[in-house]
Amino acid sequence: MPSLEEYVEEIKPIFESRWLTNMGAKHQLLTKELKDYLAVDELCLTVNGHMALELSLQALNLPKGAEIITTPFTFVSTTHAIVRSGFQPVFCDVDPMNCTMDVSKLESLITERTAAILPVHVYGNICDTEGIEEIAAKHGLKVLYDAAHTFGETVEVNGKTRGAGDFGDISIFSFHATKVFHTIEGGAICCHSAEMDEKLKIIRDFGIVDDEIISDVGPNAKMNEFAAAMGLCNLRHVDGEIEKRGRVADYYRERLGRVDGIRLNPVQVHVKSNFAYFPIFVDEESYGESRDQLHLRLQEAGISARKYFYPMITELDCYRNRYNSDDTPVAKRLSHQVMTIPMYADLTKEDADRVIKVIRRE
Ligand SMILES: *Cc1c(COP(=O)(O)O)cnc(C)c1O
């Protein structure tokens, strides 16, 4: 969080103008600053990341009930957005190394009902965007990236540096309080055409074009001025926060990189990471303990690690009777091995050592 003083200073003009929401001054300024920071063509702020997904699905204008190929190894929001929008999720298995969609398994899932692909840059690992977009172009499919984990990341593609939100037809971010950059609750939709951006902004506000013209059946998904003000404050500090996270990640990698039975995601050399999460994968046989046993030992030592993502989407109560987890065996295995360990900018070496000691059984 910013200091209280910084935030109070930022919200003073809101009290003076009494303009609380509906695309006020803070909203306009944050839109502009984020567009530059994220290096994207167009940016539409939203009330949260989930509504950014739902608005995107509505704006893409896909055929009713179409199939959307996505991943079962994600936060529930991704799948819920598809289902709540009346589409059918089809689950593609993931790559065991970086947990993103396994492109080699993508094409066989395409049917005449497939309309779009919704991949997720899990933990900030960037998907095989070239592979996905080649298949999408070949079959005339839309691509919507859930980029909720990748705030501020950049990617080298063919000698060019691109923002992580610059891929596909649309990419969405979440600015939830738990993410690397936040607006308390919030999100954004990035796209390439001014026309699409305009459509998203109309849908975001009930479909209102003007006082007498309502063109779309849209929800209310606007970001308010106090949230935008929090974003303006946090944006001033986010580079420093990411740098500090990077140091924690380096420290963990150095000390956990060669522990028998513990696997880490490989560093993606073409990506400038935001170090949003630090997942470790526990191989029960070679580590001698299951993920759940290690999770419990951490808990007993007062360390809260998170089984993120477990259960996988197709094993959640609301989905398990509709889909079969055995269709995506890699995702299933990862969900039983994974745990994200404490990661935040101000994590001290001493606290990191406590986590490392439990994992290394020292
Ligand atoms: C956080 C998150 C969302 C949802 O964002 P909210 O801002 O919490 O609505 C969607 N997808 C992924 C992968 C997320 O981590």
mmCIF file of C-alpha atoms and ligand atoms in Angstrom:
data_model
loop_
_atom_site.group_PDB
_atom_site.id
_atom_site.type_symbol
_atom_site.label_atom_id
_atom_site.label_comp_id
_atom_site.label_asym_id
_atom_site.label_seq_id
_atom_site.Cartn_x
_atom_site.Cartn_y
_atom_site.Cartn_z
ATOM 1 C CA MET A 1 0.000 0.000 0.000
ATOM 2 C CA PRO A 2 1.074 3.594 -0.429
ATOM 3 C CA SER A 3 1.460 5.684 2.720
ATOM 4 C CA LEU A 4 -1.790 7.050 4.143
ATOM 5 C CA GLU A 5 -0.522 10.584 3.432
ATOM 6 C CA GLU A 6 0.101 9.814 -0.223
ATOM 7 C CA TYR A 7 -3.360 8.319 -0.666
ATOM 8 C CA VAL A 8 -5.085 11.176 1.184
ATOM 9 C CA GLU A 9 -3.307 13.666 -1.051
ATOM 10 C CA GLU A 10 -4.465 11.707 -4.105
ATOM 11 C CA ILE A 11 -8.130 11.629 -3.059
ATOM 12 C CA LYS A 12 -8.401 15.296 -1.974
ATOM 13 C CA PRO A 13 -9.498 16.450 -5.454
ATOM 14 C CA ILE A 14 -12.233 13.797 -5.404
ATOM 15 C CA PHE A 15 -13.703 15.417 -2.291
ATOM 16 C CA GLU A 16 -13.381 18.839 -3.875
ATOM 17 C CA SER A 17 -15.013 17.905 -7.180
ATOM 18 C CA ARG A 18 -17.454 15.367 -5.671
ATOM 19 C CA TRP A 19 -16.958 13.332 -8.843
ATOM 20 C CA LEU A 20 -16.897 9.817 -7.385
ATOM 21 C CA THR A 21 -17.196 7.508 -10.379
ATOM 22 C CA ASN A 22 -18.221 7.442 -14.080
ATOM 23 C CA MET A 23 -14.837 8.009 -15.680
ATOM 24 C CA GLY A 24 -13.665 11.012 -13.660
ATOM 25 C CA ALA A 25 -10.251 12.654 -13.608
ATOM 26 C CA LYS A 26 -8.472 9.868 -11.675
ATOM 27 C CA HIS A 27 -9.952 7.245 -13.969
ATOM 28 C CA GLN A 28 -8.799 9.127 -17.062
ATOM 29 C CA LEU A 29 -5.309 9.681 -15.718
ATOM 30 C CA LEU A 30 -4.866 6.047 -14.639
ATOM 31 C CA THR A 31 -6.075 4.846 -18.049
ATOM 32 C CA LYS A 32 -3.428 6.957 -19.745
ATOM 33 C CA GLU A 33 -0.612 6.038 -17.363
ATOM 34 C CA LEU A 34 -1.347 2.318 -17.532
ATOM 35 C CA LYS A 35 -1.549 2.356 -21.311
ATOM 36 C CA ASP A 36 1.998 3.723 -21.363
ATOM 37 C CA TYR A 37 3.308 1.543 -18.565
ATOM 38 C CA LEU A 38 1.894 -1.679 -20.004
ATOM 39 C CA ALA A 39 2.876 -0.754 -23.572
ATOM 40 C CA VAL A 40 -0.533 -1.581 -25.037
ATOM 41 C CA ASP A 41 -2.576 0.130 -27.770
ATOM 42 C CA GLU A 42 -5.885 0.499 -25.934
ATOM 43 C CA LEU A 43 -6.890 0.072 -22.298
ATOM 44 C CA CYS A 44 -10.291 -0.074 -20.609
ATOM 45 C CA LEU A 45 -10.366 -0.015 -16.797
ATOM 46 C CA THR A 46 -12.881 -2.267 -15.073
ATOM 47 C CA VAL A 47 -14.292 -2.905 -11.622
ATOM 48 C CA ASN A 48 -12.272 -6.155 -11.340
ATOM 49 C CA GLY A 49 -10.438 -8.748 -13.405
ATOM 50 C CA HIS A 50 -13.365 -11.117 -13.547
ATOM 51 C CA MET A 51 -15.671 -8.582 -15.163
ATOM 52 C CA ALA A 52 -12.842 -7.766 -17.576
ATOM 53 C CA LEU A 53 -13.093 -11.387 -18.753
ATOM 54 C CA GLU A 54 -16.881 -11.304 -19.026
ATOM 55 C CA LEU A 55 -16.913 -7.982 -20.886
ATOM 56 C CA SER A 56 -14.271 -9.289 -23.283
ATOM 57 C CA LEU A 57 -16.272 -12.421 -24.022
ATOM 58 C CA GLN A 58 -19.342 -10.289 -24.695
ATOM 59 C CA ALA A 59 -17.459 -7.849 -26.951
ATOM 60 C CA LEU A 60 -15.904 -10.656 -29.018
ATOM 61 C CA ASN A 61 -19.421 -11.478 -30.173
ATOM 62 C CA LEU A 62 -18.917 -15.249 -30.381
ATOM 63 C CA PRO A 63 -21.743 -17.549 -31.541
ATOM 64 C CA LYS A 64 -24.178 -18.463 -28.786
ATOM 65 C CA GLY A 65 -23.077 -21.529 -26.772
ATOM 66 C CA ALA A 66 -19.749 -21.797 -28.615
ATOM 67 C CA GLU A 67 -16.851 -23.856 -27.292
ATOM 68 C CA ILE A 68 -13.879 -22.005 -25.842
ATOM 69 C CA ILE A 69 -10.630 -23.884 -25.350
ATOM 70 C CA THR A 70 -9.032 -23.006 -22.038
ATOM 71 C CA THR A 71 -6.910 -24.470 -19.246
ATOM 72 C CA PRO A 72 -8.022 -26.356 -16.124
ATOM 73 C CA PHE A 73 -4.925 -25.068 -14.276
ATOM 74 C CA THR A 74 -6.027 -21.563 -13.344
ATOM 75 C CA PHE A 75 -8.041 -19.545 -10.843
ATOM 76 C CA VAL A 76 -11.802 -20.260 -10.992
ATOM 77 C CA SER A 77 -12.528 -16.857 -12.473
ATOM 78 C CA THR A 78 -11.273 -17.904 -15.926
ATOM 79 C CA THR A 79 -13.697 -20.824 -16.223
ATOM 80 C CA HIS A 80 -16.559 -19.078 -14.447
ATOM 81 C CA ALA A 81 -16.371 -16.236 -16.977
ATOM 82 C CA ILE A 82 -16.812 -18.713 -19.844
ATOM 83 C CA VAL A 83 -19.669 -20.608 -18.195
ATOM 84 C CA ARG A 84 -21.460 -17.527 -16.872
ATOM 85 C CA SER A 85 -21.342 -16.064 -20.375
ATOM 86 C CA GLY A 86 -23.148 -19.123 -21.753
ATOM 87 C CA PHE A 87 -20.168 -20.759 -23.482
ATOM 88 C CA GLN A 88 -18.733 -24.258 -23.144
ATOM 89 C CA PRO A 89 -15.228 -24.574 -21.712
ATOM 90 C CA VAL A 90 -13.079 -27.265 -23.332
ATOM 91 C CA PHE A 91 -9.995 -28.062 -21.286
ATOM 92 C CA CYS A 92 -6.565 -28.330 -22.871
ATOM 93 C CA ASP A 93 -3.791 -29.898 -20.806
ATOM 94 C CA VAL A 94 -0.808 -27.816 -19.716
ATOM 95 C CA ASP A 95 2.938 -27.908 -20.221
ATOM 96 C CA PRO A 96 4.601 -29.557 -17.195
ATOM 97 C CA MET A 97 7.489 -27.064 -17.172
ATOM 98 C CA ASN A 98 5.681 -23.710 -17.122
ATOM 99 C CA CYS A 99 2.058 -24.736 -16.425
ATOM 100 C CA THR A 100 0.614 -22.842 -19.403
ATOM 101 C CA MET A 101 -1.479 -24.345 -22.211
ATOM 102 C CA ASP A 102 0.314 -27.186 -24.030
ATOM 103 C CA VAL A 103 0.051 -26.050 -27.637
ATOM 104 C CA SER A 104 0.824 -29.529 -28.965
ATOM 105 C CA LYS A 105 -2.508 -30.687 -27.501
ATOM 106 C CA LEU A 106 -4.526 -27.712 -28.678
ATOM 107 C CA GLU A 107 -5.387 -28.458 -32.284
ATOM 108 C CA SER A 108 -7.006 -31.844 -31.641
ATOM 109 C CA LEU A 109 -9.574 -30.137 -29.373
ATOM 110 C CA ILE A 110 -10.855 -27.813 -32.095
ATOM 111 C CA THR A 111 -14.329 -28.641 -33.440
ATOM 112 C CA GLU A 112 -16.752 -26.770 -35.696
ATOM 113 C CA ARG A 113 -18.225 -25.261 -32.522
ATOM 114 C CA THR A 114 -14.909 -23.810 -31.281
ATOM 115 C CA ALA A 115 -14.905 -20.017 -31.411
ATOM 116 C CA ALA A 116 -12.051 -18.876 -29.203
ATOM 117 C CA ILE A 117 -9.014 -19.815 -27.131
ATOM 118 C CA LEU A 118 -8.652 -18.507 -23.580
ATOM 119 C CA PRO A 119 -5.119 -19.249 -22.310
ATOM 120 C CA VAL A 120 -3.679 -18.070 -18.982
ATOM 121 C CA HIS A 121 -0.152 -16.788 -18.313
ATOM 122 C CA VAL A 122 0.018 -18.854 -15.107
ATOM 123 C CA TYR A 123 2.192 -17.414 -12.279
ATOM 124 C CA GLY A 124 3.464 -14.882 -14.805
ATOM 125 C CA ASN A 125 4.859 -17.597 -17.110
ATOM 126 C CA ILE A 126 4.113 -16.378 -20.612
ATOM 127 C CA CYS A 127 2.261 -18.846 -22.858
ATOM 128 C CA ASP A 128 3.616 -20.023 -26.192
ATOM 129 C CA THR A 129 1.914 -17.037 -27.820
ATOM 130 C CA GLU A 130 3.337 -17.700 -31.269
ATOM 131 C CA GLY A 131 2.120 -21.302 -31.249
ATOM 132 C CA ILE A 132 -1.327 -20.330 -29.990
ATOM 133 C CA GLU A 133 -1.781 -17.503 -32.439
ATOM 134 C CA GLU A 134 -0.625 -19.592 -35.391
ATOM 135 C CA ILE A 135 -3.300 -22.205 -34.630
ATOM 136 C CA ALA A 136 -5.898 -19.506 -33.965
ATOM 137 C CA ALA A 137 -5.179 -17.837 -37.316
ATOM 138 C CA LYS A 138 -5.310 -21.154 -39.152
ATOM 139 C CA HIS A 139 -8.763 -21.965 -37.728
ATOM 140 C CA GLY A 140 -10.177 -18.435 -37.543
ATOM 141 C CA LEU A 141 -10.417 -18.397 -33.737
ATOM 142 C CA LYS A 142 -10.320 -15.410 -31.389
ATOM 143 C CA VAL A 143 -7.693 -15.354 -28.637
ATOM 144 C CA LEU A 144 -8.390 -13.848 -25.219
ATOM 145 C CA TYR A 145 -5.507 -14.030 -22.739
ATOM 146 C CA ASP A 146 -6.058 -14.079 -19.004
ATOM 147 C CA ALA A 147 -2.987 -12.003 -18.111
ATOM 148 C CA ALA A 148 -4.086 -11.455 -14.508
ATOM 149 C CA HIS A 149 -0.701 -12.670 -13.199
ATOM 150 C CA THR A 150 1.552 -10.718 -15.547
ATOM 151 C CA PHE A 151 1.288 -7.050 -14.606
ATOM 152 C CA GLY A 152 4.286 -5.108 -15.898
ATOM 153 C CA GLU A 153 5.979 -8.042 -17.594
ATOM 154 C CA THR A 154 7.605 -7.602 -20.979
ATOM 155 C CA VAL A 155 8.385 -10.276 -23.542
ATOM 156 C CA GLU A 156 11.059 -10.429 -26.244
ATOM 157 C CA VAL A 157 9.545 -11.728 -29.479
ATOM 158 C CA ASN A 158 11.588 -11.710 -32.676
ATOM 159 C CA GLY A 159 13.884 -9.010 -31.359
ATOM 160 C CA LYS A 160 10.969 -6.816 -30.322
ATOM 161 C CA THR A 161 9.953 -6.018 -26.730
ATOM 162 C CA ARG A 162 6.206 -6.331 -26.153
ATOM 163 C CA GLY A 163 4.046 -5.756 -23.093
ATOM 164 C CA ALA A 164 2.487 -8.928 -21.663
ATOM 165 C CA GLY A 165 -0.957 -7.435 -22.360
ATOM 166 C CA ASP A 166 -0.221 -6.902 -26.031
ATOM 167 C CA PHE A 167 -1.000 -10.451 -27.222
ATOM 168 C CA GLY A 168 -4.108 -11.968 -28.801
ATOM 169 C CA ASP A 169 -7.258 -10.098 -29.731
ATOM 170 C CA ILE A 170 -7.663 -9.105 -26.090
ATOM 171 C CA SER A 171 -5.694 -9.522 -22.842
ATOM 172 C CA ILE A 172 -7.086 -8.822 -19.397
ATOM 173 C CA PHE A 173 -5.411 -7.890 -16.106
ATOM 174 C CA SER A 174 -6.607 -8.095 -12.519
ATOM 175 C CA PHE A 175 -5.797 -5.311 -10.063
ATOM 176 C CA HIS A 176 -7.114 -7.167 -7.036
ATOM 177 C CA ALA A 177 -5.513 -6.327 -3.685
ATOM 178 C CA THR A 178 -3.541 -9.592 -3.760
ATOM 179 C CA LYS A 179 -1.885 -8.912 -7.113
ATOM 180 C CA VAL A 180 1.501 -7.284 -7.830
ATOM 181 C CA PHE A 181 -0.222 -4.007 -8.744
ATOM 182 C CA HIS A 182 -3.640 -3.194 -7.317
ATOM 183 C CA THR A 183 -6.485 -0.693 -7.205
ATOM 184 C CA ILE A 184 -8.094 -2.448 -4.169
ATOM 185 C CA GLU A 185 -10.448 -4.151 -6.637
ATOM 186 C CA GLY A 186 -9.975 -3.519 -10.317
ATOM 187 C CA GLY A 187 -8.893 -4.744 -13.686
ATOM 188 C CA ALA A 188 -8.226 -3.745 -17.264
ATOM 189 C CA ILE A 189 -8.871 -4.947 -20.779
ATOM 190 C CA CYS A 190 -6.207 -4.350 -23.426
ATOM 191 C CA CYS A 191 -6.813 -4.598 -27.142
ATOM 192 C CA HIS A 192 -5.436 -3.327 -30.437
ATOM 193 C CA SER A 193 -8.310 -1.519 -32.142
ATOM 194 C CA ALA A 194 -9.937 1.735 -31.090
ATOM 195 C CA GLU A 195 -13.215 0.293 -32.301
ATOM 196 C CA MET A 196 -13.032 -2.708 -29.948
ATOM 197 C CA ASP A 197 -11.959 -0.426 -27.095
ATOM 198 C CA GLU A 198 -14.976 1.803 -27.712
ATOM 199 C CA LYS A 199 -17.300 -1.207 -27.727
ATOM 200 C CA LEU A 200 -15.812 -2.498 -24.454
ATOM 201 C CA LYS A 201 -16.296 0.906 -22.840
ATOM 202 C CA ILE A 202 -19.948 1.020 -23.904
ATOM 203 C CA ILE A 203 -20.619 -2.514 -22.622
ATOM 204 C CA ARG A 204 -18.814 -1.662 -19.346
ATOM 205 C CA ASP A 205 -21.441 1.019 -18.666
ATOM 206 C CA PHE A 206 -24.751 -0.859 -19.223
ATOM 207 C CA GLY A 207 -24.368 -0.490 -23.007
ATOM 208 C CA ILE A 208 -25.038 3.238 -22.747
ATOM 209 C CA VAL A 209 -23.969 5.194 -25.843
ATOM 210 C CA ASP A 210 -25.756 8.395 -24.832
ATOM 211 C CA ASP A 211 -28.863 9.472 -22.907
ATOM 212 C CA GLU A 212 -31.200 7.921 -25.432
ATOM 213 C CA ILE A 213 -29.193 5.174 -27.083
ATOM 214 C CA ILE A 214 -28.471 1.885 -25.301
ATOM 215 C CA SER A 215 -26.795 -0.393 -27.840
ATOM 216 C CA ASP A 216 -25.790 -3.440 -25.764
ATOM 217 C CA VAL A 217 -27.056 -5.439 -22.786
ATOM 218 C CA GLY A 218 -24.087 -4.634 -20.567
ATOM 219 C CA PRO A 219 -23.487 -4.871 -16.823
ATOM 220 C CA ASN A 220 -22.023 -2.129 -14.645
ATOM 221 C CA ALA A 221 -18.286 -2.801 -14.567
ATOM 222 C CA LYS A 222 -16.796 0.655 -14.120
ATOM 223 C CA MET A 223 -13.854 1.463 -11.848
ATOM 224 C CA ASN A 224 -14.583 4.191 -9.281
ATOM 225 C CA GLU A 225 -12.380 7.226 -8.532
ATOM 226 C CA PHE A 226 -11.090 5.996 -5.176
ATOM 227 C CA ALA A 227 -9.873 2.767 -6.756
ATOM 228 C CA ALA A 228 -8.235 4.689 -9.590
ATOM 229 C CA ALA A 229 -6.539 6.964 -7.041
ATOM 230 C CA MET A 230 -5.122 3.910 -5.252
ATOM 231 C CA GLY A 231 -3.805 2.738 -8.620
ATOM 232 C CA LEU A 232 -2.114 6.083 -9.316
ATOM 233 C CA CYS A 233 -0.328 5.858 -5.953
ATOM 234 C CA ASN A 234 0.709 2.223 -6.368
ATOM 235 C CA LEU A 235 1.968 2.773 -9.902
ATOM 236 C CA ARG A 236 4.612 5.171 -8.525
ATOM 237 C CA HIS A 237 6.099 2.358 -6.433
ATOM 238 C CA VAL A 238 5.493 -0.784 -8.450
ATOM 239 C CA ASP A 239 8.901 -0.919 -10.159
ATOM 240 C CA GLY A 240 10.651 -0.912 -6.779
ATOM 241 C CA GLU A 241 8.277 -3.577 -5.472
ATOM 242 C CA ILE A 242 8.945 -5.829 -8.459
ATOM 243 C CA GLU A 243 12.692 -5.352 -8.037
ATOM 244 C CA LYS A 244 12.499 -6.378 -4.395
ATOM 245 C CA ARG A 245 10.386 -9.410 -5.296
ATOM 246 C CA GLY A 246 13.051 -10.332 -7.814
ATOM 247 C CA ARG A 247 15.658 -10.437 -5.056
ATOM 248 C CA VAL A 248 13.467 -12.754 -2.986
ATOM 249 C CA ALA A 249 12.977 -14.985 -6.039
ATOM 250 C CA ASP A 250 16.748 -15.123 -6.681
ATOM 251 C CA TYR A 251 17.371 -16.062 -3.053
ATOM 252 C CA TYR A 252 14.766 -18.846 -3.167
ATOM 253 C CA ARG A 253 16.114 -20.156 -6.484
ATOM 254 C CA GLU A 254 19.660 -20.269 -5.171
ATOM 255 C CA ARG A 255 18.668 -22.295 -2.126
ATOM 256 C CA LEU A 256 15.787 -24.401 -3.442
ATOM 257 C CA GLY A 257 17.034 -25.034 -6.975
ATOM 258 C CA ARG A 258 18.855 -28.261 -6.118
ATOM 259 C CA VAL A 259 16.722 -29.931 -3.462
ATOM 260 C CA ASP A 260 15.874 -33.554 -4.329
ATOM 261 C CA GLY A 261 12.192 -33.874 -5.172
ATOM 262 C CA ILE A 262 11.518 -30.122 -5.355
ATOM 263 C CA ARG A 263 11.071 -28.712 -8.834
ATOM 264 C CA LEU A 264 10.816 -25.023 -9.777
ATOM 265 C CA ASN A 265 9.429 -23.415 -12.930
ATOM 266 C CA PRO A 266 12.365 -22.707 -15.252
ATOM 267 C CA VAL A 267 13.231 -19.031 -15.767
ATOM 268 C CA GLN A 268 11.822 -17.784 -19.082
ATOM 269 C CA VAL A 269 14.835 -15.949 -20.480
ATOM 270 C CA HIS A 270 12.761 -13.939 -22.977
ATOM 271 C CA VAL A 271 10.476 -12.587 -20.217
ATOM 272 C CA LYS A 272 11.089 -9.768 -17.749
ATOM 273 C CA SER A 273 9.225 -11.289 -14.820
ATOM 274 C CA ASN A 274 7.140 -9.551 -12.156
ATOM 275 C CA PHE A 275 7.816 -12.374 -9.667
ATOM 276 C CA ALA A 276 4.147 -12.503 -8.733
ATOM 277 C CA TYR A 277 4.310 -16.013 -7.291
ATOM 278 C CA PHE A 278 6.951 -18.539 -6.320
ATOM 279 C CA PRO A 279 5.525 -21.992 -6.993
ATOM 280 C CA ILE A 280 7.379 -25.143 -5.992
ATOM 281 C CA PHE A 281 6.426 -28.651 -7.130
ATOM 282 C CA VAL A 282 6.844 -31.540 -4.709
ATOM 283 C CA ASP A 283 7.555 -34.981 -6.159
ATOM 284 C CA GLU A 284 6.435 -37.285 -3.370
ATOM 285 C CA GLU A 285 8.659 -40.194 -4.349
ATOM 286 C CA SER A 286 11.988 -38.386 -4.533
ATOM 287 C CA TYR A 287 11.224 -35.811 -1.829
ATOM 288 C CA GLY A 288 9.972 -38.498 0.567
ATOM 289 C CA GLU A 289 6.930 -36.468 1.562
ATOM 290 C CA SER A 290 3.783 -35.373 -0.240
ATOM 291 C CA ARG A 291 2.938 -31.767 -1.030
ATOM 292 C CA ASP A 292 0.243 -31.935 1.639
ATOM 293 C CA GLN A 293 2.705 -33.178 4.266
ATOM 294 C CA LEU A 294 5.153 -30.390 3.471
ATOM 295 C CA HIS A 295 2.303 -27.881 3.458
ATOM 296 C CA LEU A 296 1.343 -29.069 6.945
ATOM 297 C CA ARG A 297 4.926 -28.831 8.246
ATOM 298 C CA LEU A 298 5.143 -25.267 6.931
ATOM 299 C CA GLN A 299 1.858 -24.486 8.632
ATOM 300 C CA GLU A 300 3.146 -25.918 11.907
ATOM 301 C CA ALA A 301 6.172 -23.618 11.571
ATOM 302 C CA GLY A 302 3.805 -20.646 11.225
ATOM 303 C CA ILE A 303 4.359 -20.279 7.472
ATOM 304 C CA SER A 304 1.359 -19.968 5.223
ATOM 305 C CA ALA A 305 1.992 -21.482 1.824
ATOM 306 C CA ARG A 306 -0.893 -21.841 -0.574
ATOM 307 C CA LYS A 307 -2.024 -24.833 -2.660
ATOM 308 C CA TYR A 308 -2.537 -22.645 -5.693
ATOM 309 C CA PHE A 309 -4.112 -24.135 -7.882
ATOM 310 C CA TYR A 310 -5.698 -27.009 -6.016
ATOM 311 C CA PRO A 311 -8.188 -28.501 -6.539
ATOM 312 C CA MET A 312 -7.921 -28.015 -10.265
ATOM 313 C CA ILE A 313 -10.963 -26.539 -12.007
ATOM 314 C CA THR A 314 -12.459 -29.856 -13.156
ATOM 315 C CA GLU A 315 -12.400 -31.191 -9.588
ATOM 316 C CA LEU A 316 -14.274 -28.291 -8.005
ATOM 317 C CA ASP A 317 -17.753 -29.092 -6.682
ATOM 318 C CA CYS A 318 -19.416 -26.926 -9.320
ATOM 319 C CA TYR A 319 -17.636 -28.600 -12.260
ATOM 320 C CA ARG A 320 -16.596 -32.110 -11.351
ATOM 321 C CA ASN A 321 -19.696 -33.880 -12.594
ATOM 322 C CA ARG A 322 -19.449 -32.137 -15.952
ATOM 323 C CA TYR A 323 -15.785 -32.703 -16.826
ATOM 324 C CA ASN A 324 -13.213 -35.427 -16.425
ATOM 325 C CA SER A 325 -9.886 -34.503 -14.805
ATOM 326 C CA ASP A 326 -8.226 -37.532 -16.393
ATOM 327 C CA ASP A 327 -8.505 -35.791 -19.777
ATOM 328 C CA THR A 328 -5.798 -33.383 -18.568
ATOM 329 C CA PRO A 329 -3.376 -35.616 -16.647
ATOM 330 C CA VAL A 330 -0.506 -33.125 -16.464
ATOM 331 C CA ALA A 331 -2.683 -30.437 -14.904
ATOM 332 C CA LYS A 332 -4.051 -33.036 -12.506
ATOM 333 C CA ARG A 333 -0.564 -34.108 -11.414
ATOM 334 C CA LEU A 334 0.655 -30.520 -11.028
ATOM 335 C CA SER A 335 -2.355 -29.616 -8.907
ATOM 336 C CA HIS A 336 -1.314 -32.320 -6.437
ATOM 337 C CA GLN A 337 2.342 -31.223 -6.417
ATOM 338 C CA VAL A 338 2.169 -27.445 -6.410
ATOM 339 C CA MET A 339 2.411 -24.966 -3.589
ATOM 340 C CA THR A 340 3.214 -21.251 -3.765
ATOM 341 C CA ILE A 341 5.492 -20.161 -0.940
ATOM 342 C CA PRO A 342 5.527 -16.685 0.689
ATOM 343 C CA MET A 343 6.480 -13.991 -1.842
ATOM 344 C CA TYR A 344 6.239 -10.266 -1.243
ATOM 345 C CA ALA A 345 8.529 -7.284 -1.655
ATOM 346 C CA ASP A 346 9.346 -6.847 2.044
ATOM 347 C CA LEU A 347 10.001 -10.511 2.797
ATOM 348 C CA THR A 348 13.226 -10.492 4.821
ATOM 349 C CA LYS A 349 16.153 -12.871 4.339
ATOM 350 C CA GLU A 350 15.480 -14.207 7.843
ATOM 351 C CA ASP A 351 11.882 -15.060 6.982
ATOM 352 C CA ALA A 352 12.898 -16.549 3.628
ATOM 353 C CA ASP A 353 15.449 -18.677 5.522
ATOM 354 C CA ARG A 354 12.707 -19.987 7.807
ATOM 355 C CA VAL A 355 10.741 -21.144 4.749
ATOM 356 C CA ILE A 356 13.844 -22.636 3.099
ATOM 357 C CA LYS A 357 14.866 -24.523 6.249
ATOM 358 C CA VAL A 358 11.522 -26.272 6.539
ATOM 359 C CA ILE A 359 11.608 -27.260 2.862
ATOM 360 C CA ARG A 360 15.243 -28.457 3.089
ATOM 361 C CA ARG A 361 14.562 -30.123 6.450
ATOM 362 C CA GLU A 362 17.527 -28.379 8.092
HETATM 363 C C1 LIG B 1 -7.123 -12.758 -9.817
HETATM 364 C C2 LIG B 1 -7.450 -13.526 -11.050
HETATM 365 C C3 LIG B 1 -8.622 -13.317 -11.794
HETATM 366 C C4 LIG B 1 -9.771 -12.484 -11.300
HETATM 367 O O1 LIG B 1 -9.463 -11.190 -11.004
HETATM 368 P P1 LIG B 1 -10.307 -10.373 -9.921
HETATM 369 O O2 LIG B 1 -9.731 -8.994 -10.061
HETATM 370 O O3 LIG B 1 -10.055 -10.988 -8.591
HETATM 371 O O4 LIG B 1 -11.743 -10.419 -10.320
HETATM 372 C C5 LIG B 1 -8.779 -13.991 -12.990
HETATM 373 N N1 LIG B 1 -7.855 -14.854 -13.437
HETATM 374 C C6 LIG B 1 -6.722 -15.106 -12.740
HETATM 375 C C7 LIG B 1 -5.730 -16.077 -13.307
HETATM 376 C C8 LIG B 1 -6.496 -14.476 -11.521
HETATM 377 O O5 LIG B 1 -5.394 -14.767 -10.817
#
